[in-house]
PDB file of C-alpha atoms in Angstrom:
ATOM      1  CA  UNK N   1       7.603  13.832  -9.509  1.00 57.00           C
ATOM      2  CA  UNK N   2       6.239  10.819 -11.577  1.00 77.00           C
ATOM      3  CA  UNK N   3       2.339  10.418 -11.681  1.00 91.00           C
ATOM      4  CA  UNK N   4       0.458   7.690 -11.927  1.00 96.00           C
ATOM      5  CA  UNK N   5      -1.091   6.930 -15.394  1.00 96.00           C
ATOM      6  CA  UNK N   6      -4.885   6.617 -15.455  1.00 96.00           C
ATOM      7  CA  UNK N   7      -4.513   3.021 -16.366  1.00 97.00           C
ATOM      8  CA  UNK N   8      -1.773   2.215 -13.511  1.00 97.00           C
ATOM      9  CA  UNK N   9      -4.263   3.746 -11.135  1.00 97.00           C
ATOM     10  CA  UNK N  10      -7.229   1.539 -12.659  1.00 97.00           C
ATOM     11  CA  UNK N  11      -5.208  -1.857 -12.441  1.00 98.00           C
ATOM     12  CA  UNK N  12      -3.465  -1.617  -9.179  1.00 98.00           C
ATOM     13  CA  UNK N  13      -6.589  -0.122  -7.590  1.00 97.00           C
ATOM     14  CA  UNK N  14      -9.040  -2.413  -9.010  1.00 97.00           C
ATOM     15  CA  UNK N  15      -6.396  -5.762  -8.247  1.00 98.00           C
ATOM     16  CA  UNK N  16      -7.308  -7.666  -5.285  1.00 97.00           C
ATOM     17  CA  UNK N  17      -3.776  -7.605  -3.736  1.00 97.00           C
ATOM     18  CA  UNK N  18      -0.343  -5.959  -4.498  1.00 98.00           C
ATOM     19  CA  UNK N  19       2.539  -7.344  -3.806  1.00 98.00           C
ATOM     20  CA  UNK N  20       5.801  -4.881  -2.288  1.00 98.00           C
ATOM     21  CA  UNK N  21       8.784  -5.307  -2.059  1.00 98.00           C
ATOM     22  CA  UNK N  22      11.351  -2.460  -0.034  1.00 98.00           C
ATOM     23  CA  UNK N  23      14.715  -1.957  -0.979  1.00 97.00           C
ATOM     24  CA  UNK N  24      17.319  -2.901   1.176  1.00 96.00           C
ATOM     25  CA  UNK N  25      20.654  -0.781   2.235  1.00 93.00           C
ATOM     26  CA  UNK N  26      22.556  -2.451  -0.796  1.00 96.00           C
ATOM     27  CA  UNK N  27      19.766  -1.815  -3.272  1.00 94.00           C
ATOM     28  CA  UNK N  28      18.515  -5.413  -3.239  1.00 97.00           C
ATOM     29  CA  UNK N  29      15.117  -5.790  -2.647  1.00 97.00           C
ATOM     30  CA  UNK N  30      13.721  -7.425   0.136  1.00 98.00           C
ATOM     31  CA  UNK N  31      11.515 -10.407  -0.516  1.00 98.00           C
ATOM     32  CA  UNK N  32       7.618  -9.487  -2.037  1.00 98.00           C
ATOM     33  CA  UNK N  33       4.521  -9.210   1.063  1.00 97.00           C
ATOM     34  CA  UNK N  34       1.249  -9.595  -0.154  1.00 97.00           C
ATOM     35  CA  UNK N  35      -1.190  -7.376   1.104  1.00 97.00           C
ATOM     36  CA  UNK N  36      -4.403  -5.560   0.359  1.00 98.00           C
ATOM     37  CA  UNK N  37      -4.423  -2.114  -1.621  1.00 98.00           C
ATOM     38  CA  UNK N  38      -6.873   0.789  -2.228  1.00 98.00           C
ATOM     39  CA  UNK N  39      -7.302   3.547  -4.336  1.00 98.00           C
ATOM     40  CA  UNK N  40      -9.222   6.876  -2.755  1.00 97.00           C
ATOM     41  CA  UNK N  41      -8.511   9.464  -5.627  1.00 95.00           C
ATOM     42  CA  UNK N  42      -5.737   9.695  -7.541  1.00 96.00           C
ATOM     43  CA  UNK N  43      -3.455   7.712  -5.230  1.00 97.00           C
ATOM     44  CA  UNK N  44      -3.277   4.163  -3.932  1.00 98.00           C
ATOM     45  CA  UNK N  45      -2.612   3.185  -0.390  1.00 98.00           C
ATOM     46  CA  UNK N  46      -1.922   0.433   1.463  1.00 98.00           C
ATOM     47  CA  UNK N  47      -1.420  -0.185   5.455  1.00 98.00           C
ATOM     48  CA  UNK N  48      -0.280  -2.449   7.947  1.00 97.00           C
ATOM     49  CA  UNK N  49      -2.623  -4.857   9.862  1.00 94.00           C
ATOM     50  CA  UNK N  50      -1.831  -5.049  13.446  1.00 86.00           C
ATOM     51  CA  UNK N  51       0.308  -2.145  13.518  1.00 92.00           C
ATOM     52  CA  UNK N  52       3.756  -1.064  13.160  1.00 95.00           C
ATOM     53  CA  UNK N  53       5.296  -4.288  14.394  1.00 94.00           C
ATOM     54  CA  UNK N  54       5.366  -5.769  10.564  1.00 94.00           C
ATOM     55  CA  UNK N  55       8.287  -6.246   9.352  1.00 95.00           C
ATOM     56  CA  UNK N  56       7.168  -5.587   5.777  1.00 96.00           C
ATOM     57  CA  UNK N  57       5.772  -2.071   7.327  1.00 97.00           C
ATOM     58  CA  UNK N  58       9.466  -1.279   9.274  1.00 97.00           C
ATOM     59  CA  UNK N  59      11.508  -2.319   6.151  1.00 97.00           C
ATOM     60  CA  UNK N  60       9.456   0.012   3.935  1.00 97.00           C
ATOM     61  CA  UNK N  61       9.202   3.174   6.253  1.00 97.00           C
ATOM     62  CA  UNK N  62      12.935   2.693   6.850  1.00 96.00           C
ATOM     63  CA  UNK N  63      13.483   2.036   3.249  1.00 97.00           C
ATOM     64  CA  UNK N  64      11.562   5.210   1.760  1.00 97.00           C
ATOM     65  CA  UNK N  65      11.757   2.983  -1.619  1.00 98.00           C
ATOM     66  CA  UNK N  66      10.919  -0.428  -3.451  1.00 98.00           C
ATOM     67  CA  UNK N  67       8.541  -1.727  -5.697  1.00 98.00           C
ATOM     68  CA  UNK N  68       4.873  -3.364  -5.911  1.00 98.00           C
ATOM     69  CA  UNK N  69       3.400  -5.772  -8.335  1.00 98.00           C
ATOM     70  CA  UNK N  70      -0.702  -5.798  -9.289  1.00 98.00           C
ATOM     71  CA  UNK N  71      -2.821  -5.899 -11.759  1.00 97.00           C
ATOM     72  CA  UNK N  72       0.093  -6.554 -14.407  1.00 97.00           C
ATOM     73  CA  UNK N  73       1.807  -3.167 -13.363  1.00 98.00           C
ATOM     74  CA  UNK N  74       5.714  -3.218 -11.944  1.00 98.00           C
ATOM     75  CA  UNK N  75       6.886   0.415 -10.552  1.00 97.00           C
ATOM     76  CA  UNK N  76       9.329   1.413  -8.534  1.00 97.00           C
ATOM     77  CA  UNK N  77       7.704   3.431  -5.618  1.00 98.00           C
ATOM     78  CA  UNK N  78       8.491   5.767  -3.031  1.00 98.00           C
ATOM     79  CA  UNK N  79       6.313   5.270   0.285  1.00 98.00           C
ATOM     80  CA  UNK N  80       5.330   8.017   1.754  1.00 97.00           C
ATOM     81  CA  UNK N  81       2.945   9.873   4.638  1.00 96.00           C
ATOM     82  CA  UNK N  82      -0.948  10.270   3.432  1.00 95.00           C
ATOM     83  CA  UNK N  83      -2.382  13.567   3.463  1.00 94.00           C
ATOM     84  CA  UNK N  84      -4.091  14.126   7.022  1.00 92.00           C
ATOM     85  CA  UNK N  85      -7.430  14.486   5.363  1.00 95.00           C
ATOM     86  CA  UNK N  86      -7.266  11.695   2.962  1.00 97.00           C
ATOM     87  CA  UNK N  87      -8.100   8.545   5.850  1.00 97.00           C
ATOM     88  CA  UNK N  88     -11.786   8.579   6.015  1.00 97.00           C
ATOM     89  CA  UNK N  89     -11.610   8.027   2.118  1.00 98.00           C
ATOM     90  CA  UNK N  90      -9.541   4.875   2.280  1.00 98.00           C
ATOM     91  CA  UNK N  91     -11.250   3.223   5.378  1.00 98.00           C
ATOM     92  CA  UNK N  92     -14.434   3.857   2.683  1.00 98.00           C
ATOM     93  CA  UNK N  93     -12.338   2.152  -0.146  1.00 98.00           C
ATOM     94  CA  UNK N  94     -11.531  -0.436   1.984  1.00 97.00           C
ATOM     95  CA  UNK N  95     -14.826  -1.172   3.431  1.00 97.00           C
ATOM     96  CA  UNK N  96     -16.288  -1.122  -0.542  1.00 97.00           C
ATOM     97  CA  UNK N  97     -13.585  -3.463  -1.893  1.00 97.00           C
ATOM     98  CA  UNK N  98     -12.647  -5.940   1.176  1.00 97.00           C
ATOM     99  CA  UNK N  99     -15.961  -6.164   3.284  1.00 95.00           C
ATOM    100  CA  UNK N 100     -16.945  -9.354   2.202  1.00 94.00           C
ATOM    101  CA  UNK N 101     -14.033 -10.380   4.573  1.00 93.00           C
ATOM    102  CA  UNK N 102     -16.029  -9.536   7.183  1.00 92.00           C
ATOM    103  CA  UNK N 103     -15.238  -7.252  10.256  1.00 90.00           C
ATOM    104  CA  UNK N 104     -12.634  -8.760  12.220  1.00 90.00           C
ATOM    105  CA  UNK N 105     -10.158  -8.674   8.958  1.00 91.00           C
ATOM    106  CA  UNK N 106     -11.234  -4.994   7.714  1.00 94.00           C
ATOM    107  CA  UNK N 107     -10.880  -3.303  10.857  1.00 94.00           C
ATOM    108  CA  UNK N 108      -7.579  -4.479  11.186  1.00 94.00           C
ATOM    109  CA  UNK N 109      -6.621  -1.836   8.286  1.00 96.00           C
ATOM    110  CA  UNK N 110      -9.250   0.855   9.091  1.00 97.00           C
ATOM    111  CA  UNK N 111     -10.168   3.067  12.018  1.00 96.00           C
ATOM    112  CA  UNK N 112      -8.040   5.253  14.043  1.00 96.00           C
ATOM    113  CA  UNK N 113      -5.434   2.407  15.001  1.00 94.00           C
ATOM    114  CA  UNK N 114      -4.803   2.367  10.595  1.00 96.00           C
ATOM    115  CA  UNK N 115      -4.083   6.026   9.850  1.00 97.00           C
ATOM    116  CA  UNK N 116      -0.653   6.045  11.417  1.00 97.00           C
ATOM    117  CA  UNK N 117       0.466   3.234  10.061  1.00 97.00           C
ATOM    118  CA  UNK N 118      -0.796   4.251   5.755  1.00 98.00           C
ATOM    119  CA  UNK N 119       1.574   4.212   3.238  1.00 98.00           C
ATOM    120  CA  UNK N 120       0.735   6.308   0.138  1.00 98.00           C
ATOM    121  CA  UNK N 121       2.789   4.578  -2.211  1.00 98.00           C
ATOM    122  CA  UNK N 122       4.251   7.321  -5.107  1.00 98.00           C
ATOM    123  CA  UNK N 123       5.564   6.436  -8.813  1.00 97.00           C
ATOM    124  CA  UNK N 124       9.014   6.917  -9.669  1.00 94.00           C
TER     125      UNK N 124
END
């Protein structure tokens, strides 16, 4: 499995918003969603606000693959589960990068009603 580089991890992490893109059945992709990211550790994470009704969020888990944009870094991705224990890290790196958006927007992507709807996003 690909890792992330150091610096990959520093520039999509520290980027305000990432933009992804899932791969479609003929191996187009789909058009780009903005969205928030975080990083909690060695891995970066995003999720969908108000649930699994997205569309972005459907393409992607049905997808398994595609590709995000921030920070001046392209990869191809895989999205995948987060570790069970991992959640209460990103609601934290949420709260520290996007609470200046006040409440009603961060809990939209933190809290119970977030964790089953994370995407850890993996290089390939």
């Amino acid at each position: 499995m690909t890792a992330w580089t150091a610096d990959e991890l520093d520039r999509i992490g520290g980027a305000e918003e990432l933009q992804l893109a899932s791969l479609r059945a003929d191996d187009t992709l789909r058009p780009y969603v903005t969205m928030w990211v975080v990083r909690a550790g060695d891995d970066l994470y995003v999720r969908s606000a108000y649930g699994p009704d997205n569309s972005w969020y459907r393409n992607a888990t049905t997808a398994g693959t595609g590709r995000v944009r921030a920070g001046g870094v392209e990869r191809d991705v895989t999205f995948a589960d987060a570790a069970t224990d991992v959640h209460d890290d990103i609601d934290a790196a949420y709260h520290a990068k996007y609470d200046r958006h006040g409440p009603a927007i961060v809990g939209t992507v933190v809290g119970a009603d977030a964790i089953p709807v994370t995407i850890r996003l993996l290089p390939r």
